[in-house]
CSV table of C-alpha atoms and ligand atoms in Angstrom, one decimal:
chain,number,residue,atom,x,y,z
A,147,UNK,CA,-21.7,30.7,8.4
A,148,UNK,CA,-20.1,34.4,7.2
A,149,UNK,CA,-20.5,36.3,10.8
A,150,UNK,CA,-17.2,36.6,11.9
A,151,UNK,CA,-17.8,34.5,15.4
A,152,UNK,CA,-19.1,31.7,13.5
A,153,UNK,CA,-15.5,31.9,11.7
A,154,UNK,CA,-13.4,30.4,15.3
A,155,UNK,CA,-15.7,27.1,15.1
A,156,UNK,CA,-13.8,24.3,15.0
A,157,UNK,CA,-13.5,22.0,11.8
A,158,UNK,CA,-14.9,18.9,12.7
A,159,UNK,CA,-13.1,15.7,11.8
A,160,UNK,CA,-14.4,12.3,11.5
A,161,UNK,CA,-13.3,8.5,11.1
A,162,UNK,CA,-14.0,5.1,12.8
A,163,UNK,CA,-11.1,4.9,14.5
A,164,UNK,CA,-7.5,6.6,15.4
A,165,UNK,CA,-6.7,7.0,11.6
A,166,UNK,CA,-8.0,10.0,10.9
A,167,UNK,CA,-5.3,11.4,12.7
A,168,UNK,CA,-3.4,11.6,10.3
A,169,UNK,CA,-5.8,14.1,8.5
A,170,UNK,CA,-5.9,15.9,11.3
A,171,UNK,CA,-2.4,16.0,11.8
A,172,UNK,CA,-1.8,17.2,7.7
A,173,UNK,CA,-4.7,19.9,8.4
A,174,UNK,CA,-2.7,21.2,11.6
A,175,UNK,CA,0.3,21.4,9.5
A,176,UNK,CA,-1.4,23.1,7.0
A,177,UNK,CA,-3.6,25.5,9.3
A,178,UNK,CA,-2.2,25.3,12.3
A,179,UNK,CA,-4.4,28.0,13.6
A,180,UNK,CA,-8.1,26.4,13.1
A,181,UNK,CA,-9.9,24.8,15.5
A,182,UNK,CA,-9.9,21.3,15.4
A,183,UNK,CA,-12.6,19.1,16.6
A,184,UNK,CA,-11.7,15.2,15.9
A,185,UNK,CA,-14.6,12.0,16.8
A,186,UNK,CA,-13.2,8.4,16.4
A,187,UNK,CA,-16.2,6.1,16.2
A,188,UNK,CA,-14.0,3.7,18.2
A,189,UNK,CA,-16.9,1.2,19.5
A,190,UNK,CA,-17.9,0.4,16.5
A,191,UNK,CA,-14.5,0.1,14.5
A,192,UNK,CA,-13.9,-1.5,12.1
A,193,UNK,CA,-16.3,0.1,9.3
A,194,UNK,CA,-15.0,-1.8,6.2
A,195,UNK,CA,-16.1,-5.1,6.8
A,196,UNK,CA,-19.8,-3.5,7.6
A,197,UNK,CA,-22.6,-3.4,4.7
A,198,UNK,CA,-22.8,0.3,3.1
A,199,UNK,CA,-26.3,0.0,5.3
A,200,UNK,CA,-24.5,0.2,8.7
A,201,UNK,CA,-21.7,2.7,7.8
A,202,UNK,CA,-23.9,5.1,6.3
A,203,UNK,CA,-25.7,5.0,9.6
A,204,UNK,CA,-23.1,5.1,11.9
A,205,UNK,CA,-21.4,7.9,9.9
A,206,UNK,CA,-24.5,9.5,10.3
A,207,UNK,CA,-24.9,9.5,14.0
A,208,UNK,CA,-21.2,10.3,14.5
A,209,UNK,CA,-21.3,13.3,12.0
A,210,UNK,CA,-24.1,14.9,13.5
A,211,UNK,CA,-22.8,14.7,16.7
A,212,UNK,CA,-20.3,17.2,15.6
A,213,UNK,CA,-22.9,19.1,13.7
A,214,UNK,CA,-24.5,19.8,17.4
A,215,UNK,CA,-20.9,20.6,19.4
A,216,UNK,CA,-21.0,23.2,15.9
A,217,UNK,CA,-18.7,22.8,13.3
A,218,UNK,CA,-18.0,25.0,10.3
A,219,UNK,CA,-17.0,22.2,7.8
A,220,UNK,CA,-16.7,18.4,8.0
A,221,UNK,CA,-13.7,16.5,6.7
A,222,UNK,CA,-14.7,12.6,6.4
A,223,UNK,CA,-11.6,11.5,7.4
A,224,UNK,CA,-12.3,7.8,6.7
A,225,UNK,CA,-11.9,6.1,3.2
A,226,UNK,CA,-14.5,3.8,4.2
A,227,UNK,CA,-16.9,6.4,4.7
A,228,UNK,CA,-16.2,9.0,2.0
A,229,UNK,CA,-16.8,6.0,-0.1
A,230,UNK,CA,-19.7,4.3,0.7
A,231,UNK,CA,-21.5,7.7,2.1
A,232,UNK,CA,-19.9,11.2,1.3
A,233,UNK,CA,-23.1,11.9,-0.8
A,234,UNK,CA,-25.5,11.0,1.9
A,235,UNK,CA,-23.4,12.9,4.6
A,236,UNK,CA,-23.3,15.8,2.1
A,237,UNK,CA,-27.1,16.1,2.3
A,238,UNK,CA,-27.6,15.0,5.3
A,239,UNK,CA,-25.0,17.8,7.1
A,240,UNK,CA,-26.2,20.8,4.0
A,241,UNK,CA,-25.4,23.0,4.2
A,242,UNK,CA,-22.5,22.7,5.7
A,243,UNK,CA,-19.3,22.3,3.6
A,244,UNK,CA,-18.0,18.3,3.7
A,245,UNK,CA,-15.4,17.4,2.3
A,246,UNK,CA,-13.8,13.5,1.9
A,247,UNK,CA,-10.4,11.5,1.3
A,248,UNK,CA,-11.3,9.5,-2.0
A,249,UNK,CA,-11.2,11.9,-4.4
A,250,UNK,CA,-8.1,14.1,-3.1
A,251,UNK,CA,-6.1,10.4,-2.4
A,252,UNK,CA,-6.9,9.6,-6.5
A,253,UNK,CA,-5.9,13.3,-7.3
A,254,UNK,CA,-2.6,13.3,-5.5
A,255,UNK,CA,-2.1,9.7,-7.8
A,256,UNK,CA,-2.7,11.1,-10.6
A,257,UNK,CA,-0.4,13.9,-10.6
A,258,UNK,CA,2.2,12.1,-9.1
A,259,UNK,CA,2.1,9.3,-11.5
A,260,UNK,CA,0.2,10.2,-15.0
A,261,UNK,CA,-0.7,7.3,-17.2
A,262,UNK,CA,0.6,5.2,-14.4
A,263,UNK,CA,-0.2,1.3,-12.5
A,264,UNK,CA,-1.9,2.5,-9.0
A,265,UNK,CA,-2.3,-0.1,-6.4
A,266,UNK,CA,-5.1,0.9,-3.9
A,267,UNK,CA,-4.6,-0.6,-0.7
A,268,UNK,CA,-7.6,-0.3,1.3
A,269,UNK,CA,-10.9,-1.9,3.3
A,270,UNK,CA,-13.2,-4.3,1.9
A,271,UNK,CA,-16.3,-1.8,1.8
A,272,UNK,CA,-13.5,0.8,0.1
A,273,UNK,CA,-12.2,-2.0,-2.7
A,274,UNK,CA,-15.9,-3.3,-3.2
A,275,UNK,CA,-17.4,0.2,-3.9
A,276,UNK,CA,-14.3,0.9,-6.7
A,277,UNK,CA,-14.4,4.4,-5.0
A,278,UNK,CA,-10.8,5.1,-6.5
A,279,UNK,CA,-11.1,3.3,-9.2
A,280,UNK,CA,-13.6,5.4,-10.5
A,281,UNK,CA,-12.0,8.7,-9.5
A,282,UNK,CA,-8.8,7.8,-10.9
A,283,UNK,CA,-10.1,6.8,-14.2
A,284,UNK,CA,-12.4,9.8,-14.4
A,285,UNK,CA,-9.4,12.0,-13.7
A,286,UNK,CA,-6.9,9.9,-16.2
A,287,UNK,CA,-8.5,7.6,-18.4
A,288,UNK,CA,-4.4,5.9,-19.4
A,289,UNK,CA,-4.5,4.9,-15.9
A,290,UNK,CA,-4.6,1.1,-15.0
A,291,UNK,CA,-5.6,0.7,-11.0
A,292,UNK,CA,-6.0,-2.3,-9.3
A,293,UNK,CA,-7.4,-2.5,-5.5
A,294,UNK,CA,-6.6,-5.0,-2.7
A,295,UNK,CA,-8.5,-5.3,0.6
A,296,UNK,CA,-5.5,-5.2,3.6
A,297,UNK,CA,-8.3,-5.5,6.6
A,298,UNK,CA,-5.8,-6.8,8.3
A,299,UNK,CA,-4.0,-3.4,8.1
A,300,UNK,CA,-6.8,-1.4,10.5
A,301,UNK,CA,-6.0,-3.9,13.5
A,302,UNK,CA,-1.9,-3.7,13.4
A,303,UNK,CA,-2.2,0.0,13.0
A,304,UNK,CA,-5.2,0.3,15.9
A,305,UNK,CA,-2.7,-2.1,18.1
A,306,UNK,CA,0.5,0.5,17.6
A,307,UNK,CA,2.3,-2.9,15.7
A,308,UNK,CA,3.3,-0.8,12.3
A,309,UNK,CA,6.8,-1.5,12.1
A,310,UNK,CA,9.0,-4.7,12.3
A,311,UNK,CA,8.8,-8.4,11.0
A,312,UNK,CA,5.0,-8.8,11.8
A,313,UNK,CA,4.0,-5.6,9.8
A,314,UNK,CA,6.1,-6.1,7.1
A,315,UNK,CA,5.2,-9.8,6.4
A,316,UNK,CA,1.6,-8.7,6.5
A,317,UNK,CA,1.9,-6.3,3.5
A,318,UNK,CA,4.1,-8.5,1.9
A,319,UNK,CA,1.3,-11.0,1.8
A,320,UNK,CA,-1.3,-8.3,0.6
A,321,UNK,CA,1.0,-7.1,-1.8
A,322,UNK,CA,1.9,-10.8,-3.3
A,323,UNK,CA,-2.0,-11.2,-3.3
A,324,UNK,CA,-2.4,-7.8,-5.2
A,325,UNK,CA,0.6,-8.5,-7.6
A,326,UNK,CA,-0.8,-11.5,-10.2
A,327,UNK,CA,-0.1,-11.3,-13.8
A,328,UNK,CA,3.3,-8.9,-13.9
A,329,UNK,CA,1.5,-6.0,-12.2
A,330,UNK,CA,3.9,-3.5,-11.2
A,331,UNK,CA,2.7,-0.5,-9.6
A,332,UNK,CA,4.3,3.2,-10.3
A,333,UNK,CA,2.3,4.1,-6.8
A,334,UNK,CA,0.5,2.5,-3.5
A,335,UNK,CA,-2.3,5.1,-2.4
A,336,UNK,CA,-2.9,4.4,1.0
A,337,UNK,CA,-6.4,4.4,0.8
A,338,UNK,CA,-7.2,3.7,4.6
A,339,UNK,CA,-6.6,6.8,7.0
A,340,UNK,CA,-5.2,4.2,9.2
A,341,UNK,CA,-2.4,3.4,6.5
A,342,UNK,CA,0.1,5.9,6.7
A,343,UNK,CA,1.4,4.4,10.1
A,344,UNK,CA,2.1,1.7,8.7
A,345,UNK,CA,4.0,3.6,5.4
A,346,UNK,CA,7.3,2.3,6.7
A,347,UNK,CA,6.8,-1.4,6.3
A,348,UNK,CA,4.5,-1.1,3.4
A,349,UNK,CA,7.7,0.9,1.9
A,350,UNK,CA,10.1,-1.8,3.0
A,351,UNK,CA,7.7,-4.4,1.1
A,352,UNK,CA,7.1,-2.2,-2.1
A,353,UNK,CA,8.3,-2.9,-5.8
A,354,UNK,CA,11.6,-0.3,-6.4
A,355,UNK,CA,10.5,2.9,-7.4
A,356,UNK,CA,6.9,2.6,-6.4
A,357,UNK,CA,5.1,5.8,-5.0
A,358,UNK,CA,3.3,5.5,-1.5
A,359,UNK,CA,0.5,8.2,-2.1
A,360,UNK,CA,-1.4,9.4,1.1
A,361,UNK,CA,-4.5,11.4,0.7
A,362,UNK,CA,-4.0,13.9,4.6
A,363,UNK,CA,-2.0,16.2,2.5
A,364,UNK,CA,-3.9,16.7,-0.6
A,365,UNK,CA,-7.0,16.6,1.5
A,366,UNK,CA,-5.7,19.6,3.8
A,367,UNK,CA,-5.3,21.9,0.4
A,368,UNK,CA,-8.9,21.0,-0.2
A,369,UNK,CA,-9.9,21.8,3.5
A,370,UNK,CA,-8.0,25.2,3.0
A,371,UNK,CA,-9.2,25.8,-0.4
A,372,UNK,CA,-13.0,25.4,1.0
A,373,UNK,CA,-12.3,27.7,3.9
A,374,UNK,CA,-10.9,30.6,1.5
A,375,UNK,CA,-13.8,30.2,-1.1
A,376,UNK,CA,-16.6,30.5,1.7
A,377,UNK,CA,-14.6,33.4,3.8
A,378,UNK,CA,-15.1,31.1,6.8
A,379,UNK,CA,-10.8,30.9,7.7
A,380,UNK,CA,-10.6,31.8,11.6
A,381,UNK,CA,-9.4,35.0,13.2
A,382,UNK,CA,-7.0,33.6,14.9
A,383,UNK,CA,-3.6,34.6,15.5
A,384,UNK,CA,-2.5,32.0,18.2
A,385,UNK,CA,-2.4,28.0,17.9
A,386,UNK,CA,-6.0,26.3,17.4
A,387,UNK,CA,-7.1,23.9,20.4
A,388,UNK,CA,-7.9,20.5,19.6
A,389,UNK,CA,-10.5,18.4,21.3
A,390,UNK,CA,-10.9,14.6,21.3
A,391,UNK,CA,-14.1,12.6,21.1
A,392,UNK,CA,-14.1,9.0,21.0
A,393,UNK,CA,-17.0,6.2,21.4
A,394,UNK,CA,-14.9,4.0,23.6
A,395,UNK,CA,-11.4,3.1,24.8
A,396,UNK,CA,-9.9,6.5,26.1
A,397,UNK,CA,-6.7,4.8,27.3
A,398,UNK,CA,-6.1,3.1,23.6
A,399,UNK,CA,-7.5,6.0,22.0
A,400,UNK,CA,-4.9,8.4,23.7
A,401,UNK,CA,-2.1,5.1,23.2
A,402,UNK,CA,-2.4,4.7,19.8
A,403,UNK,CA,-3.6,8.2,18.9
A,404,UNK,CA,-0.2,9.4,20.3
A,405,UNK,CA,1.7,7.5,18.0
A,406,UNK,CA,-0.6,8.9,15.2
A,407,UNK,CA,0.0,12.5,16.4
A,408,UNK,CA,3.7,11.7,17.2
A,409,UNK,CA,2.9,13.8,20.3
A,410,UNK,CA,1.8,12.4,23.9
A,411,UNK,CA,-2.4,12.2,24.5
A,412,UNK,CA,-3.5,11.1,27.6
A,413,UNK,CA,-6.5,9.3,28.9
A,414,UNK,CA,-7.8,12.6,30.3
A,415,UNK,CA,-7.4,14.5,26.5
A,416,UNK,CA,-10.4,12.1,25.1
A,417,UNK,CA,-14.2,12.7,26.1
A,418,UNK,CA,-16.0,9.3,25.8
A,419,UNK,CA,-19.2,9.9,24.0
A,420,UNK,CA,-22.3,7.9,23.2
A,421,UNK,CA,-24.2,8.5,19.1
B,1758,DGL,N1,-9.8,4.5,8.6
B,1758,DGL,C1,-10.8,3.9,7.8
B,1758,DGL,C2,-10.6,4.2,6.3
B,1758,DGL,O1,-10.0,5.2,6.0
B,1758,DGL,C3,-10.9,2.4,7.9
B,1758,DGL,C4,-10.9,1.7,9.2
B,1758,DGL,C5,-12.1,0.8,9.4
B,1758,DGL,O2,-12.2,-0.3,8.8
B,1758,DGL,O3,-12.9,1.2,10.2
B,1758,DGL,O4,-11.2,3.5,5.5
């Protein structure tokens, strides 16, 4: 993993759907001169209302997949995943370095908001696990967290419909749902990669002065940290490629992702694959 050609392989990048483009997109900003490798396990999306039997699975196929293109590190760029599998996918890919969004979304919480109310909006596998509750406890016991499931949330943001009446009534629904007993959060952590799209209407719908905390940033200074510790940062001096790889759906893949990326994708960017 030291030689210095190993150094130019790509970082591989991984969620069920589109949504982890938004990692990839805070990692580009971040490092904007790494390779980039990015699989959305579109077929078989969504992964939160699978058991932990199936996602751990089908994270499995899909993250090996990139182990055999080569990688140099794996970010889990799903919520879902990182909660219900990180360990298994840690052992599974060792030893290569992979690194998920739970515990960098709790951190970036935290600091923003010590002692504070967190509201984790995020899917049903996510909320039933308590993935973020237990990482923010652990990192501030004062903290009071409460999680609600916003399925919902995957499809308008996989369907490009994140802004506008529809959107915001949505959250507003969740929100109402997630708001018994005089709960008022200090922040919202996105806890779905496919949340940040819609951070506009989930803003619009928010309590004043409630934080929306998104994990792609904090979760790039973890990527970058990893690649400093293990001397594996590329040589390059030039702008990394990125390459697509999705499971199914090129044209929405390259629709949506687009939006995601806030840069045109076509068709012809995304390699369909089969796990
Ligand atoms: N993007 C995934 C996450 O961060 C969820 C989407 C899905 O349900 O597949 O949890």
């Amino acid at each position: 993993m030291n030689a210095a050609t190993d150094n130019n392989l790509p970082i591989g990048i991984f969620d069920s759907g589109v949504g982890g483009l938004t990692v990839l997109q805070a990692i580009r900003s971040l490092l904007p001169t790494e390779n980039l490798l990015y699989l959305g396990d579109t077929a078989r999306l969504p992964y939160g209302t699978k058991s932990p039997a199936s996602i751990t699975r089908y994270a499995k196929q899909a993250t090996a997949m990139l182990q055999e293109r080569r990688i140099k590190l794996l970010v889990v760029a799903c919520n879902t995943a990182s909660a219900v599998a990180l360990g298994a996918l840690q052992e599974h890919m060792s030893p290569l370095p992979v690194i998920g969004v739970v515990e960098p979304g709790a951190s970036a919480a935290v600091t923003a908001r010590p002692g504070g109310a967190h509201l984790v909006l995020a899917t049903e596998a996510t909320v039933r696990l308590g993935a973020y509750r237990r990482a923010i406890e652990f990192l501030d016991p004062a903290a009071t967290v409460r999680e609600q499931a916003c399925e919902l949330l995957v499809a308008l943001a996989e369907e490009g419909w994140t802004q506008g009446d529809i959107a915001t009534s949505i959250v507003r629904r969740y929100l109402l749902e997630a708001g018994g007993n005089g709960f008022r959060p200090d922040s919202i952590i996105l806890g779905c990669t496919h949340f940040p799209l819609l951070s506009e209407a989930i803003q619009v719908a928010a309590p004043a002065g409630a934080l929306l905390v998104n994990s792609a940033s904090t979760t790039a200074a973890v990527v970058a940290g990893v690649l400093q510790s293990q001397g594996i940062c590329c040589d390059n001096d030039s702008s990394g490629g990125m390459h697509f790889l999705a499971t199914d759906g090129a044209t929405r893949f390259a629709r949506v992702g687009g939006q995601f990326l806030g840069q045109p994708l076509s068709p012809n960017d995304i390699e369909l694959v089969d796990l």
